């Protein structure tokens, strides 16, 4: 059995996506999973933002 860490670090895009999915699930009357709620309430880690930005090709910026 896996355990969820106390602090989850995500990018702002991951957090926004989780919030959208939660909103859609609630509109359909479904309960969002604990993992999804944890992502939506996570801590944004600055290093992950810079790592993600570094992977974007220069012609797309």
GROMACS .gro file of N, CA and C in nm, residues 10 36 43 52:
model
   12
   10UNK      N    1   0.356   2.074  -0.678
   10UNK     CA    2   0.306   2.067  -0.816
   10UNK      C    3   0.333   2.199  -0.886
   36UNK      N    4  -0.678   1.381  -0.586
   36UNK     CA    5  -0.711   1.500  -0.664
   36UNK      C    6  -0.723   1.622  -0.573
   43UNK      N    7   0.131   2.254  -0.249
   43UNK     CA    8   0.226   2.364  -0.245
   43UNK      C    9   0.293   2.373  -0.382
   52UNK      N   10   0.994   2.317  -1.576
   52UNK     CA   11   0.895   2.308  -1.682
   52UNK      C   12   0.920   2.414  -1.788
   0.00000   0.00000   0.00000
